Amino acid sequence: MPRVGVFVCWCGSNIGGVLDCPALARAAATFPGVVYATDYQYMCSDPGQKLIAEAIKEHRLDRVVVAACSPRLHEDTFREVLARAGLNPYLLEMTNLREHCSWVHAGEKELAQAKALSLIRRAVAKALRLTPLHPGRVKITRRCLVIGGGIAGIQAALDVADAGIEVVLVEREPSLGGKMVLLDKTFPTLDCSACISTPKMAAVAKHPLIRLYTYAEVEKVEGSLGNYRVTIRQKARYVDHTKCTGCGTCWEKCPVKVPDELNFRLSTRPAIYLPFPQAVPSKPVIDARHCRQLTKGKCGVCQKVCPAGAIDYTQQDSLHEEEVGAIIVATGFDLFPWEKAYGEYGYGRYPDVITGLAFERLVNASGPTGGRIVRPSDGREPRTVVFVHCVGSRDELKGREYCSRICCMYTAKHAHQVKERLPEAKVYVFYIDIRTFGKGYEEFYRRVQDEGVIYLRGRVSKIYQEGDKLIVKGADTLLGEPVTIAADLVVLATGVVPARGAEELARTLGISTDKDGFFQEAHPKLRPVETHTAGIFLAGACQGPKDIPDTVSQASAAAAKAVGLLLREEIEVSPLVAWVNQALCTGCLHCQVVCPYQAIEVVTEGGRRRARVKEELCQGCGSCTVACRPGAMELKGFSNEQILAEVEALCR
Amino acid sequence: MNENFWSEVNRAAGQKITHCYQCGKCTAGCPVAFAMDYKPHQILRLLQLGRGEELLSSRALWVCSSCQTCTTRCPCHIDLARLIDTLRFFSRQAFPQVTRHGMPLFNEVFLRSVKRYGRVYELGLTLQFNLKERKVWRDLDLGHFMLSRRKLRLLPEPVENRKEVAQIFSAEKEEPR
């Protein structure tokens, strides 16, 4: 008969404030098989761990039940305690008295106490049937995939590569750079965005350990921690980059003119184009939707003028396979699509109502106007500029509930830039709250106010065109009065949403997203760059709205985590995997159909077909055990016998 | 009042008053805010603080034309127009004298007319309103002009099924929505 020890944790007042933990321990001591039971304020603390280890030795325990918080939080902690005390770590069973009981039943203490006791009885019943398990080991592919070539992806790729590990960097657009390279200056120090980001882009392109795929997307990811097989779709560029020298003759001669999406349609670009002069790689792609040769079969100008003979209209998308051991996701953000939501701001009908990022292009020396701030409608310099905060942010009705974190500061910077270039202009900023939490941010905000920018506390309710003026109707809540301003240019501080396609990528990678579609970190405070899927890390705004300093820090953090993993020779894999009872298996292979990890293979022995589990791929999800009709499939640590014993204990 | 008042209004109108972060978009869009003693966002603030007395005796409640612009645009999902409607009800309970003049009186006389005739009898409405306000001669020349152009009818013209309309009134108990 196994000797079970039960340890009830108070979790301070989290559990102890609702449940009578000493009474639970006393009751648990009477359960069959339990030879020792006790309670303690913080079981996960050092003294708490010591208490368990000593009890194991003193009472010769060989099964341990910890009744505390979620195993997600501390199962590993307590497994290590068992290992240190000389027990197999898988002889631990946790039951969750916090999330499953005290937190949700704080108002009904008596019933909660009864439920807690049932939960402990369940855990003891399972503990009696636990068997020692031994983790397997797999070798690691020492390469890292980085998805997204914005500042987060660039920083992460450089950090990993500088540690001597090969990196595969995949960027969806024709050039590296992401959103940062579009910006003019960065708050609060006002250093030029391109000047600080383009050298990093060039460093990526030159790095011997970085393999760069631009204009490419991750199509499929197979395998698991340490050994991923990634399929990358290289979109057809119609330009052979091995021959192209980037001389620029083609895009000068191309007869097509289409609105430039990078410049928010404030200017045009040809169909064969370089997104911007400092693009990396500095070789063009053909936009197949607008190229005359590709759409109508008539033109071919670029092919005729190309001195290198690099144009190839027959190029097709190609698929490339890469093996990596870890993945860093850095897909960034997009702007909230305000044109679809805000009728009161004109649904994007008024050309002089623009987003913050469009303003960034206007004021950028390499932008469509060469840095002159003018109205998109008539090219005149505005005399009154109104900025509107929180468009799409902090708006439960039409936008997103959260604060986008960057808008207060970028608007302050824009207001400063207007005052700098057009000192005569009147600048108004409608805000709700000002959030200047970063280093030097509050000082910058004060400086902008000193420059004569007028901050009005209130949201804008309506914007409409009257003649060549935009009438902005807002409020000054500090005076308690409605305010009407006739503006020449209105800039909306548009909020941040996950990048387009983030949800599909989450499915491809098997990671989760939060309620707003950002990728979910493993723990909001203590594991901010990891996902729940081992070996996949997060960097930058794909995890939540972030400014550049935070993005770069997080990218380096993710790189450190990835490097820490990849520098190991081999890793332990969880022993909680499925196995097939060969005597019962009928070879129907239902398990193979439901397995999401392609972890089931077929073996034929003596003419009989059987299923077999590839343990290095199995993630222990248990789908196969449910699908198996003869009951041959068992999940180690969650066997049918164990689960039935738990159900029986709960129903008592 | 305070706490009690707050939760009572909250319950009656079914709104999350605490959600308001005082952005003032309601005031910014309100077409009649200029005539209000308390602006729409201030009404909400008084409500958050449970300052019922000031709120219920305010003129703003009766200035509101229920156009619902505030409701449509509120980023916090608060139906302010409905809240103000509820507050009018509370105001009438707390200060029955408010119905003796101005907007509340007009509403009362208007509804009485609808109940009786199934529609508004304009001339009767105006006379009754003016009498109660003790301004018998108000708008006399305008009335005369409209009568001569046959824009006003001398006698009431009830709708066919006025009983049905009256039934609506008996079904509608004196309770806020």
XYZ file of C-alpha atoms in Angstrom, chain A residues 8 35 45 49 57 90 114 157 179 230 241 256 382 422 447 455 495 544 559:
19
model
C -2.725 21.814 2.309
C -0.205 8.454 6.572
C 8.002 29.071 -0.197
C 9.203 23.082 0.394
C 11.872 11.344 4.741
C 5.739 12.122 -11.130
C -17.064 20.428 1.485
C 17.450 37.948 -34.879
C 6.405 50.153 -38.829
C 8.841 24.989 -40.968
C 17.419 38.649 -56.870
C 2.221 52.218 -63.999
C -2.546 74.141 -42.248
C 4.825 75.925 -38.576
C 7.849 70.818 -23.033
C -4.469 70.554 -24.470
C -5.081 52.825 -31.683
C 0.248 43.821 -26.731
C 16.304 36.179 -27.827
